[in-house]
Short mmCIF file of C-alpha atoms and ligand atoms in Angstrom, two decimals:
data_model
loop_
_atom_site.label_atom_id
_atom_site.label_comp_id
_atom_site.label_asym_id
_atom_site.label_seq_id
_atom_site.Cartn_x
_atom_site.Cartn_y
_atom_site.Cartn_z
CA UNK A 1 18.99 -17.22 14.85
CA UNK A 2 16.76 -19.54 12.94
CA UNK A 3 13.75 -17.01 13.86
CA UNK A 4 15.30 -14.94 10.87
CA UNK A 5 17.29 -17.68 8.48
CA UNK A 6 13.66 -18.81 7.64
CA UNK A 7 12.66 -14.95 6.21
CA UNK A 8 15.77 -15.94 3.97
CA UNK A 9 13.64 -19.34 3.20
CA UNK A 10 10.54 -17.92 3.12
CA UNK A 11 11.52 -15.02 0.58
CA UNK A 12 12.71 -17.72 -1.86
CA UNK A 13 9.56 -19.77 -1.44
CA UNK A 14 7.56 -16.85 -2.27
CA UNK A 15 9.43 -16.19 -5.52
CA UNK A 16 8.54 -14.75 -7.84
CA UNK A 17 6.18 -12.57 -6.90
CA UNK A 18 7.71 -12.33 -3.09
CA UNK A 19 4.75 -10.62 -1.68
CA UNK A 20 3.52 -11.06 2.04
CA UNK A 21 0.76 -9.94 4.56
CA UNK A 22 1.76 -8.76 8.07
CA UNK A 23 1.60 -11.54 11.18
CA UNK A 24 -1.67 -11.67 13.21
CA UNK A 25 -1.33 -11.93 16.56
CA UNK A 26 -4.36 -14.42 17.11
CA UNK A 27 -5.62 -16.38 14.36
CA UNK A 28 -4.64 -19.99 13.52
CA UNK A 29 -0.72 -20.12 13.41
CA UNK A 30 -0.62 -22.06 10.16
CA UNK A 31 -1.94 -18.79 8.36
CA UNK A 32 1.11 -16.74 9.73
CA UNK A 33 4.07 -19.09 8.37
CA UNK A 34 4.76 -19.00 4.41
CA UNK A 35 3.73 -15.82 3.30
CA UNK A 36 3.44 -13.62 6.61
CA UNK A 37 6.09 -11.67 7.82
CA UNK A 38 6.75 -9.58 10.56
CA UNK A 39 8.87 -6.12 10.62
CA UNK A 40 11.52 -7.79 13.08
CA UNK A 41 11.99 -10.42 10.89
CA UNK A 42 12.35 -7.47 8.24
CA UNK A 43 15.29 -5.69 9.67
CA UNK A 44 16.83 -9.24 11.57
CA UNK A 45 20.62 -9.64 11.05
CA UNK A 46 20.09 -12.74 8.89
CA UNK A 47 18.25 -11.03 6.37
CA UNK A 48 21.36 -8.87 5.45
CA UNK A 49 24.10 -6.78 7.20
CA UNK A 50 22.45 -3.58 7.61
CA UNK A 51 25.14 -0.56 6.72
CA UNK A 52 22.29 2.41 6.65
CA UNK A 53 18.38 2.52 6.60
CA UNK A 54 15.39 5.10 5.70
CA UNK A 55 12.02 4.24 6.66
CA UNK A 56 9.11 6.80 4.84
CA UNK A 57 5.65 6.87 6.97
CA UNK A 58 2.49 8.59 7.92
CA UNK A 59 2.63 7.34 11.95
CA UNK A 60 5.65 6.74 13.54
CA UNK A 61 6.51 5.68 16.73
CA UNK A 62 10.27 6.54 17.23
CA UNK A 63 10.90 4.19 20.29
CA UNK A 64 9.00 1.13 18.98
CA UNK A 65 10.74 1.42 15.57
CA UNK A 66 14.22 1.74 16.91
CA UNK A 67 13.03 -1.85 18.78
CA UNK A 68 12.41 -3.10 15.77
CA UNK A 69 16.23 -3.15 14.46
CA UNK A 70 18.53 -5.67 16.20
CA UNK A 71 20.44 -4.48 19.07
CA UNK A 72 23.36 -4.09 16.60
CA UNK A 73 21.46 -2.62 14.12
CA UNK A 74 20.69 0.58 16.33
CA UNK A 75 23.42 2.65 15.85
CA UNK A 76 23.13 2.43 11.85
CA UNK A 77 21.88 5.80 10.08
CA UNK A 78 18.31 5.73 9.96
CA UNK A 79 16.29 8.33 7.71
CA UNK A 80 13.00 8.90 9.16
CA UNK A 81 10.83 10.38 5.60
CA UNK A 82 7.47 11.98 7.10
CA UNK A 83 4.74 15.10 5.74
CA UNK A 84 4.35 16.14 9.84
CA UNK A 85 4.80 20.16 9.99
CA UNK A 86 4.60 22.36 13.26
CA UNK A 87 3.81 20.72 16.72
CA UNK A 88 3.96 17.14 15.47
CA UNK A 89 7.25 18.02 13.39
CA UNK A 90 8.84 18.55 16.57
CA UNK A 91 7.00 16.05 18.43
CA UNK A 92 8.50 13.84 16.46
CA UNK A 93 11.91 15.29 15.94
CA UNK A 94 12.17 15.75 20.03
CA UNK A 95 10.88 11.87 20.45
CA UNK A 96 14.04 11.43 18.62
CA UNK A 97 16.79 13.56 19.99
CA UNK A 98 17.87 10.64 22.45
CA UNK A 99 18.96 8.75 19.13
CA UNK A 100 22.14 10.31 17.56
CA UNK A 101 21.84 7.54 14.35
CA UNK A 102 18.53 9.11 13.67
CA UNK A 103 18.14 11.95 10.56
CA UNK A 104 14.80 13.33 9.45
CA UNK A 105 13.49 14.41 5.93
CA UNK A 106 10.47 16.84 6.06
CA UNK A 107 8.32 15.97 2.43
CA UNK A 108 7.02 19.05 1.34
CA UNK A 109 3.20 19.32 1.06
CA UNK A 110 2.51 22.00 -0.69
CA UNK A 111 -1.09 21.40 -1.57
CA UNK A 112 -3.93 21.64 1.70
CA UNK A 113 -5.11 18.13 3.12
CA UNK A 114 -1.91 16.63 1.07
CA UNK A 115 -0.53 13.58 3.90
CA UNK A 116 2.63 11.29 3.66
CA UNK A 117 0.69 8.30 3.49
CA UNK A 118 4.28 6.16 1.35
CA UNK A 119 5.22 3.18 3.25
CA UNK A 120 8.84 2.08 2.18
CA UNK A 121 11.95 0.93 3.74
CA UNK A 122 14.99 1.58 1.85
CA UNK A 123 17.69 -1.02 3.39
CA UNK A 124 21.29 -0.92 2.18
CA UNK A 125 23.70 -3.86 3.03
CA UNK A 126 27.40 -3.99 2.99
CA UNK A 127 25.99 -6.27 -0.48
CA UNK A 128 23.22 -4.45 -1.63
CA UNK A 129 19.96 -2.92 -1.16
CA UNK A 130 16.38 -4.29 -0.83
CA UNK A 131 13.59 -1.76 -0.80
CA UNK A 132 9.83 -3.01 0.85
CA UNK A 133 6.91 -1.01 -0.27
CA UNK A 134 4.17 -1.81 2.38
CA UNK A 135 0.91 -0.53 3.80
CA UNK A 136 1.69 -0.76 7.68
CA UNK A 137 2.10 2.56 9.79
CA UNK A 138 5.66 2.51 12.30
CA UNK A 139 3.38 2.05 15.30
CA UNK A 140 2.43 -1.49 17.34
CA UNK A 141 -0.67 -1.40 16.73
CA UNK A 142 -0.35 -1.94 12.01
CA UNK A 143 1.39 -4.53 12.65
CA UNK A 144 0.30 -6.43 15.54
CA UNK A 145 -3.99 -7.79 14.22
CA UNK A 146 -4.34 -6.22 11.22
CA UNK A 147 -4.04 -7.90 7.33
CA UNK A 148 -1.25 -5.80 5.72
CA UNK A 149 0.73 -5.75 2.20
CA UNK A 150 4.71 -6.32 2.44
CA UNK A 151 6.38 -6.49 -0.84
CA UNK A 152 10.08 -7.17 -0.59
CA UNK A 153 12.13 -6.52 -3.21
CA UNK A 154 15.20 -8.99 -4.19
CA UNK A 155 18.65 -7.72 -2.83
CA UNK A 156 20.18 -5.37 -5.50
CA UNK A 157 23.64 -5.88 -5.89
CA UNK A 158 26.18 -3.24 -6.50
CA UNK A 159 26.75 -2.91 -10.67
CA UNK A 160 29.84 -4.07 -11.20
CA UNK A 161 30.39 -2.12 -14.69
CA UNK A 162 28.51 -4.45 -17.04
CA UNK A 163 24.91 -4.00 -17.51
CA UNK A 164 22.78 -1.06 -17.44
CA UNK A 165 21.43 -2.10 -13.67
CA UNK A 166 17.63 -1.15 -15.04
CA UNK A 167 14.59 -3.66 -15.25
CA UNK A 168 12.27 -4.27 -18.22
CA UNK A 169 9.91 -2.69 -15.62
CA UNK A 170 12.02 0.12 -15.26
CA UNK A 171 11.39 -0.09 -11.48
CA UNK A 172 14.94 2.06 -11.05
CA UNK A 173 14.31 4.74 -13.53
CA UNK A 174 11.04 5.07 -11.55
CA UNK A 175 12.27 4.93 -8.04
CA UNK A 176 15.07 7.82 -8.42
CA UNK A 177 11.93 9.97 -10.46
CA UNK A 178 9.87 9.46 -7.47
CA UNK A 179 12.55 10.54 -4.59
CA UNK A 180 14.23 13.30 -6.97
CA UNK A 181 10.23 14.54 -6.62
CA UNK A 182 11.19 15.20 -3.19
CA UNK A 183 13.99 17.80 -4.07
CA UNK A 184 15.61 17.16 -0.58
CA UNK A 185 18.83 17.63 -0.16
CA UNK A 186 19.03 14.29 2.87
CA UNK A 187 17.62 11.89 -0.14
CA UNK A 188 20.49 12.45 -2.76
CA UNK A 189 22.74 10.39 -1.28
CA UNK A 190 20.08 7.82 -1.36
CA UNK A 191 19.38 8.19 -5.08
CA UNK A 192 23.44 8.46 -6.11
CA UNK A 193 23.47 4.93 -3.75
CA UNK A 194 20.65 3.30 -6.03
CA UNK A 195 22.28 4.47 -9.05
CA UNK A 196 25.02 2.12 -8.39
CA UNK A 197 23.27 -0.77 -8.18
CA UNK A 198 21.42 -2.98 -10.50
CA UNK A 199 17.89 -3.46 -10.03
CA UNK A 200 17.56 -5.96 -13.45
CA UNK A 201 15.66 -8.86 -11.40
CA UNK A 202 13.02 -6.68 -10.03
CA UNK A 203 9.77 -7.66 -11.60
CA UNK A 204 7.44 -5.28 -10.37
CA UNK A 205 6.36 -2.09 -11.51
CA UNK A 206 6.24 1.00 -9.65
CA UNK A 207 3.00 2.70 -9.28
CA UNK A 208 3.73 6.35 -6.95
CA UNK A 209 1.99 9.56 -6.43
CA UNK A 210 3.72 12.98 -5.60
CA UNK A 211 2.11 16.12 -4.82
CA UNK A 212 1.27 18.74 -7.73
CA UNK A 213 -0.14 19.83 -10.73
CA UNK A 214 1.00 17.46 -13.55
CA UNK A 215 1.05 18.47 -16.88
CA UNK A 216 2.45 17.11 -20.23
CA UNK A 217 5.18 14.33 -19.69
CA UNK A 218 5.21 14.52 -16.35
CA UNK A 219 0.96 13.93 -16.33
CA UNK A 220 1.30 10.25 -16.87
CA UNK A 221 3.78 10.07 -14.72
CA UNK A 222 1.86 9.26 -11.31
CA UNK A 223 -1.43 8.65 -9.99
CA UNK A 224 -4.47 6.57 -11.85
CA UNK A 225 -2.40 8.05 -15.21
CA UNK A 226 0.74 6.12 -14.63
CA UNK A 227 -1.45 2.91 -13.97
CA UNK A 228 -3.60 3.33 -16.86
CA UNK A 229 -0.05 4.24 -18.98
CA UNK A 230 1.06 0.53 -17.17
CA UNK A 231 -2.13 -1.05 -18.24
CA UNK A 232 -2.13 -0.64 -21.78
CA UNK A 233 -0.30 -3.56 -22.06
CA UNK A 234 -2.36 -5.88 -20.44
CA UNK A 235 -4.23 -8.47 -22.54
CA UNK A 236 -7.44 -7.63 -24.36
CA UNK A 237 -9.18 -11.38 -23.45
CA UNK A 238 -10.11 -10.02 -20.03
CA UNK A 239 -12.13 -7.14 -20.98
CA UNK A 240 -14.73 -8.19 -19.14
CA UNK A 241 -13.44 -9.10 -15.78
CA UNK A 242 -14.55 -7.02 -13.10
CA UNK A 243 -12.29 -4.39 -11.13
CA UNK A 244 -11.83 -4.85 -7.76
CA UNK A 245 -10.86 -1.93 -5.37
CA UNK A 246 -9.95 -2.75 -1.60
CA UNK A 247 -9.12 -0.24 0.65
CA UNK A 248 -9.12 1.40 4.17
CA UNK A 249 -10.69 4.77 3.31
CA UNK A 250 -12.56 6.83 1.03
CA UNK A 251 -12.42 10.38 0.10
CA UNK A 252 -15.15 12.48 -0.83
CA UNK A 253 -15.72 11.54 -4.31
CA UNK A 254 -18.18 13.27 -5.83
CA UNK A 255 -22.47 13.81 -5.58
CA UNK A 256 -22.77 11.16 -7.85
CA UNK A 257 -20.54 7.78 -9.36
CA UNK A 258 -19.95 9.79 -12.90
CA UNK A 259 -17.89 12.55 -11.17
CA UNK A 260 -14.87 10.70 -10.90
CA UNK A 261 -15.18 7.06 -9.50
CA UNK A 262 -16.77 5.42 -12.80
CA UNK A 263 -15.61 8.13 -15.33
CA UNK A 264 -11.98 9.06 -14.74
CA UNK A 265 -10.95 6.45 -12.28
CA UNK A 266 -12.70 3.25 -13.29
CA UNK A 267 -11.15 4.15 -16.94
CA UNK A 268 -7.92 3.88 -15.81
CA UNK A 269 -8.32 0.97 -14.05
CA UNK A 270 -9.93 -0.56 -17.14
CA UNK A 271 -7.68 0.37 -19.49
CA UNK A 272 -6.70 -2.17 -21.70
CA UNK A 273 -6.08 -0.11 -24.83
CA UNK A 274 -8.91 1.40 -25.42
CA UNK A 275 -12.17 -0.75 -23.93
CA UNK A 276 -13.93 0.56 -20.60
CA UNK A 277 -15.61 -1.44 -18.55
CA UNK A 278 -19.45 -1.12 -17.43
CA UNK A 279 -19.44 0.79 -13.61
CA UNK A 280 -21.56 -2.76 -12.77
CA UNK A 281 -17.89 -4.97 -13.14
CA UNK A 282 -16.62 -2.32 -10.63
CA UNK A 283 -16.87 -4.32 -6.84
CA UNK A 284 -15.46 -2.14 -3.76
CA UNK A 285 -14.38 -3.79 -0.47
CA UNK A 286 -14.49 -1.98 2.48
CA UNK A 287 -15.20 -2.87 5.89
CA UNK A 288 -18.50 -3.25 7.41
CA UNK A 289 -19.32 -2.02 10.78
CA UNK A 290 -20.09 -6.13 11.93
CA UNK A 291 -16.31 -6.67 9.91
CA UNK A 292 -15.33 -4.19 12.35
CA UNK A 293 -17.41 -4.92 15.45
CA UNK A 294 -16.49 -8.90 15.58
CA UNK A 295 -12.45 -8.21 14.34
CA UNK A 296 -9.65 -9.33 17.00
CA UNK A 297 -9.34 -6.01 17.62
CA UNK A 298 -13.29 -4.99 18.29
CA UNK A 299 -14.63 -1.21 17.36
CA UNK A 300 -10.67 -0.19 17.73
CA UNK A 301 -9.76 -1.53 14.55
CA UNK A 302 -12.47 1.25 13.44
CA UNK A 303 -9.51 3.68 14.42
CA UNK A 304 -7.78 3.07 11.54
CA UNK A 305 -10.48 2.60 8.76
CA UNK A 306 -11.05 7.22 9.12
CA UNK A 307 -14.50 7.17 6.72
CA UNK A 308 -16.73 10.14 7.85
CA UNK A 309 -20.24 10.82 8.26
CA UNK A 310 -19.82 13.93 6.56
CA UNK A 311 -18.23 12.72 3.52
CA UNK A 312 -19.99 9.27 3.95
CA UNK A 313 -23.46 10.90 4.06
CA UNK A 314 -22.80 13.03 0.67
CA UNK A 315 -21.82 9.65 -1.41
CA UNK A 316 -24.40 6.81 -0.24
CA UNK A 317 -24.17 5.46 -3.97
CA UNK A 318 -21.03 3.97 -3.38
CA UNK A 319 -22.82 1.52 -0.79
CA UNK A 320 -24.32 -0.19 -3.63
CA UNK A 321 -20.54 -0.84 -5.11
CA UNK A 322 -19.14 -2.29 -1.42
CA UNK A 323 -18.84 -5.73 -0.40
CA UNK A 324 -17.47 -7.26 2.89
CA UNK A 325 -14.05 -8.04 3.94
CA UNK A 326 -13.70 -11.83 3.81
CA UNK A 327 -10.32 -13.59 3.93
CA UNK A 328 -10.94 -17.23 5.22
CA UNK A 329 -8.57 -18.22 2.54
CA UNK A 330 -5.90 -16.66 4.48
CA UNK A 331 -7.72 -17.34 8.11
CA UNK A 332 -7.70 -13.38 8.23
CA UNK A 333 -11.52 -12.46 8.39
CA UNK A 334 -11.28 -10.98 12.02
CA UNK A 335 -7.78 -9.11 10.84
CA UNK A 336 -8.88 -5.77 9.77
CA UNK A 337 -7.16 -4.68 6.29
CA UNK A 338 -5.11 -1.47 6.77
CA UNK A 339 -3.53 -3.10 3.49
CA UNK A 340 -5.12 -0.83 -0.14
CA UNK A 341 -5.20 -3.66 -3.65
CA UNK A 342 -6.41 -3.15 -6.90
CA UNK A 343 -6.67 -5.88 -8.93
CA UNK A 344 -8.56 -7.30 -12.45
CA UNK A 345 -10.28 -10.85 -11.99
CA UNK A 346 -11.87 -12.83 -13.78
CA UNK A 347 -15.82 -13.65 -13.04
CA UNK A 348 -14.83 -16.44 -11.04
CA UNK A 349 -12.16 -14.94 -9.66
CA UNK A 350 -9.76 -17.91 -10.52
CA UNK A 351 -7.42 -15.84 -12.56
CA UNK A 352 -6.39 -12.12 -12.47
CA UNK A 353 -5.77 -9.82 -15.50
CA UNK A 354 -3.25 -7.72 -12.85
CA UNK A 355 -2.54 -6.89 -9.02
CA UNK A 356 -1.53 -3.51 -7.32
CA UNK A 357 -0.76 -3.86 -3.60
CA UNK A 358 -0.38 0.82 -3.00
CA UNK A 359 -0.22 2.85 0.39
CA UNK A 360 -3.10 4.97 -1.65
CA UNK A 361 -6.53 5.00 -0.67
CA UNK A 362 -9.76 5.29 -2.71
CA UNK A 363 -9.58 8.82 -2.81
CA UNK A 364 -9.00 11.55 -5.34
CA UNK A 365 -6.16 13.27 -3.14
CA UNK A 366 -3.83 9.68 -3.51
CA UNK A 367 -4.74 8.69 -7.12
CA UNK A 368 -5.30 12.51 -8.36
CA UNK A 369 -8.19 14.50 -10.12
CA UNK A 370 -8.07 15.70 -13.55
CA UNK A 371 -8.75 19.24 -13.93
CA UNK A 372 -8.81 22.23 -16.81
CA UNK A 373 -10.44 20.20 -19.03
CA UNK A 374 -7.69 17.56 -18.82
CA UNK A 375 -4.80 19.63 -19.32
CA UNK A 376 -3.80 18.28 -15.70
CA UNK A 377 -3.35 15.64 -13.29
CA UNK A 378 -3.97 17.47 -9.57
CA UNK A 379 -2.44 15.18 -6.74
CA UNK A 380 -2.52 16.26 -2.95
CA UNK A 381 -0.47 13.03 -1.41
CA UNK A 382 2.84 10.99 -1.32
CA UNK A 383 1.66 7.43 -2.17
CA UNK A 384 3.49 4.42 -3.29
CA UNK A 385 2.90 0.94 -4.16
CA UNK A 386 4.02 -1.95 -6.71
CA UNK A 387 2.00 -3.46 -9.86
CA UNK A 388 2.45 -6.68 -10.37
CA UNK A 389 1.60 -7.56 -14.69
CA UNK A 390 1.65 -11.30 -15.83
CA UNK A 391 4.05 -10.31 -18.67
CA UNK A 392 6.73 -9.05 -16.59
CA UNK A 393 6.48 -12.65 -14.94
CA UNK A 394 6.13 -14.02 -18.81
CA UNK A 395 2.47 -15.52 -18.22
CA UNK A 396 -0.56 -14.14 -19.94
CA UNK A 397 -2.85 -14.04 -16.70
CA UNK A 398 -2.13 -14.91 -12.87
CA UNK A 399 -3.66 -18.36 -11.65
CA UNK A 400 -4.36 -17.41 -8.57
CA UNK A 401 -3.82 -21.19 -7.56
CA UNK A 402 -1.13 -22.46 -9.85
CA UNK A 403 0.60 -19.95 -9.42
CA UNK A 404 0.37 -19.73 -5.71
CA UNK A 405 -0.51 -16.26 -6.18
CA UNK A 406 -1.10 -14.80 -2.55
CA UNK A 407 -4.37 -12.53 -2.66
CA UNK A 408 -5.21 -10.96 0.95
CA UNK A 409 -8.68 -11.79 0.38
CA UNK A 410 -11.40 -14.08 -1.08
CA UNK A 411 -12.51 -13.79 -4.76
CA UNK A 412 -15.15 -12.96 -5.83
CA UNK A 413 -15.81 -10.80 -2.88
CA UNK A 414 -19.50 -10.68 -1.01
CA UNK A 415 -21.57 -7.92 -1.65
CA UNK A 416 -22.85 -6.42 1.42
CA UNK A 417 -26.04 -7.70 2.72
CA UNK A 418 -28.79 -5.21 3.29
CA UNK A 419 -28.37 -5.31 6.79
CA UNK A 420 -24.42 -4.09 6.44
CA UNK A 421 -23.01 -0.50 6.47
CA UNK A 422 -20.07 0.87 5.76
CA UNK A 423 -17.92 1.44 8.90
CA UNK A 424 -17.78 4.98 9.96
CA UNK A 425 -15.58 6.12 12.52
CA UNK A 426 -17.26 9.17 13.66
CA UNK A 427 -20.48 8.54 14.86
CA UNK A 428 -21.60 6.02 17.82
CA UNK A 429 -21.76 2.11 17.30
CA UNK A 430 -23.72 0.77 20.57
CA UNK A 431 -26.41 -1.30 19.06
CA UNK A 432 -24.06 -4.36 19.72
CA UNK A 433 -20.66 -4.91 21.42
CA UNK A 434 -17.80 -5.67 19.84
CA UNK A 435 -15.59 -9.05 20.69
CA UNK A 436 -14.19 -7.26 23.60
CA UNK A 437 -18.01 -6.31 24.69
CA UNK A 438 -17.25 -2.74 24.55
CA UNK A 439 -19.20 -0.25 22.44
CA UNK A 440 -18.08 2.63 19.95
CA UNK A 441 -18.30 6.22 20.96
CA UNK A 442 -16.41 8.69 20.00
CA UNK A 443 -16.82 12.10 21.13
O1 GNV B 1 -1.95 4.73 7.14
C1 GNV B 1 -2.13 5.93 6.91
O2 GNV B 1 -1.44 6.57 6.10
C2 GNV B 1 -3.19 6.66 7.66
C3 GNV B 1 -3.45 7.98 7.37
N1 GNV B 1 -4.37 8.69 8.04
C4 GNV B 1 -5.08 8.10 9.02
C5 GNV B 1 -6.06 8.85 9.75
C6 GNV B 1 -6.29 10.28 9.43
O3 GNV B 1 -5.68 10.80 8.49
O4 GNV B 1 -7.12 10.90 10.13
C7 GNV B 1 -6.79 8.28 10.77
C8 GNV B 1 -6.58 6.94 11.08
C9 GNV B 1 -5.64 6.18 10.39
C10 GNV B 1 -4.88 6.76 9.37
C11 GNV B 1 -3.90 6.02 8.65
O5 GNV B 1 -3.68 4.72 8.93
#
């Protein structure tokens, strides 16, 4: 129907970069056309003929996924990729039993408080495959008023002998690493199917973590080390442009900045070579509790933005890093960002040095923790997510206008005011109501 012929349409328009936020269910219907996208419009007929699918998630919502896929689309093999163990391992496997097309792959999570936070939807087509590396959870509720990252990849058609079928950003190579990393025996099919077909227009790079304790090769090979490996070859001119982190939660990072946010991590992010960049060009958006109070959503949204008291109340020199979520450029202020960028701007935030739209968090489990000295690179968590460099797109720098470069929020970001806290979902929120006039308490 033309509901889905205009995803076709709307993927070509966003060439090259052909990255998307999620609809909003509420603001101004001119901000959801171009670039938005929904999941339905994801899986519709039009956007391919689906042969076989496999959908990897934190929250999943077996009936409202299966919904999701056109009514002929529902008897196709779907791979359901999760980190649940026990009770919710069987929760979710008995949610499913009524669905003979659906398989599950258990992630291994070896290391305590690991998750399965990768987003990713592996789609093959009797002409290809298209993977979409995303930040939404498989439940209503990510992709119904929040501000999401979708990347969708170009369909990948089957190598047909000439060619090697890899990327200058080696985006194949670095897809099979990350699902061998699984070891499970359900995803080898999956990696002999990519293997067979040629991935040479993808322009992104991949930037993944997998649980463990990586040493030599493999130490670079994931985490803030495989983006600071990606960054060396961005251009020295910008070696003063701020970093900009965005995300949906923070870990428990350390008593003070030096521990690991402006040593280890802000030196990957400003790698450029060699030059670091002072921890005052580091800017951290995060919602505040009035971002939260007056979204479409009210306190709720607050249910997906997990920051603690206890690990907020051990770190309070990260407030003077955060600024607010603002997105009137996209008419996506009151949508609450679930979505996780990383990005270099420039000062007036006109131009960016790079862009990294990732499922990880700001939090030493999802981007890793060096330890012994260095010897090793310790990661608790699945993540995934895409860089995007100007080279691979043959510019020197991204012009954010010219380039119709779609950025889910507004540069430079606003610092906090004093007044502002950091939203934390743990402890009671009454002093005002919310847009729904309801009040925050959680027991
Ligand atoms: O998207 C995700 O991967 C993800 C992971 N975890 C949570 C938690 C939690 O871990 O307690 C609470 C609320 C939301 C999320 C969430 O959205």
């Amino acid at each position: 129907g033309s509901f889905s012929e205009s995803l076709n349409d709307k993927w070509n328009r966003s060439s090259p970069f052909n990255f998307f936020l999620t609809k909003a269910k509420g603001i101004d219907n001119k901000y959801n056309a171009n670039q938005s996208v929904h999941i339905k419009e994801i899986l519709s007929e039009s956007f391919g003929e689906l042969v076989q699918s496999a959908q990897f998630n934190y929250k999943i919502d077996v009936d409202w996924l299966v919904q999701c896929y056109p009514e002929s689309f529902r008897s196709k093999p779907l791979l359901i990729v999760h980190g649940f163990k026990g009770r919710e391992k069987q929760d979710l496997e008995s949610e499913a039993a009524k669905y003979d097309h659906i398989g599950f792959c258990q992630a291994r999570l070896d290391i305590a408080y690991g998750t399965h936070h990768s987003k990713m939807m592996l789609l093959k087509y009797t002409d290809g495959i298209r993977v979409v590396i995303h930040t939404a959870n498989l439940v209503h509720g990510d992709w119904h008023q929040k501000t999401q990252g979708v990347w969708i990849s170009p369909l990948f058609p089957i190598l047909l002998g000439q060619g090697s079928g890899e990327s200058d950003t080696k985006f194949r190579k670095d897809l099979i690493d990350y699902l061998t990393a699984y070891n499970h025996p359900k995803l080898r099919s999956w990696i002999e199917m990519i293997k067979t077909h040629d991935f040479s227009d993808c322009r992104v790079h991949l930037v993944a973590s997998v649980p463990g304790r990586h040493t030599d090769i493999s130490k670079d090979k994931w985490g803030h080390l495989k983006l600071r490996k990606l960054l060396k070859q961005v251009e020295p001119s910008c070696k003063q442009w701020p970093i900009v982190g965005q995300f949906s939660s923070i870990g428990s990072l350390g008593a003070k900045s030096e521990d690991w946010l402006c040593s280890e991590w802000l030196s990957s992010l400003s790698t450029m070579g060699q030059t670091l960049v002072e921890k005052s060009q580091l800017r951290l958006v995060f919602p505040s509790v009035d971002n939260v109070r007056l979204s479409l959503e009210g306190y709720p949204a607050g249910g997906s933005l997990p920051y603690s008291i206890h690990t907020a109340k051990k770190q309070t020199y990260l407030h003077s890093f955060l600024h607010v979520w603002k997105s009137d450029r996209n008419g996506r202020t009151q949508a609450s960002p679930h979505i996780k960028t990383y990005m270099r701007m420039s000062p007036d935030g006109e131009n960016l040095a790079w862009f990294a739209c990732t499922s990880a968090n700001l939090s030493k489990a999802a981007w890793g923790v060096l330890e012994k000295k260095g010897y090793q690179l310790m990661i608790r968590s699945y993540e995934i997510g895409v860089l995007f460099l100007p080279k691979s797109f043959s510019k020197e720098v991204f012009k954010i206008k010219d380039d119709n470069f779609l950025v889910p929020f507004d540069l430079p970001p606003t610092p906090y005011e004093k007044s502002d806290h950091p939203w934390i979902w743990d402890i009671p929120h009454v002093n005002k109501p919310d847009t729904h006039g309801m009040k925050w308490c959680p027991n």
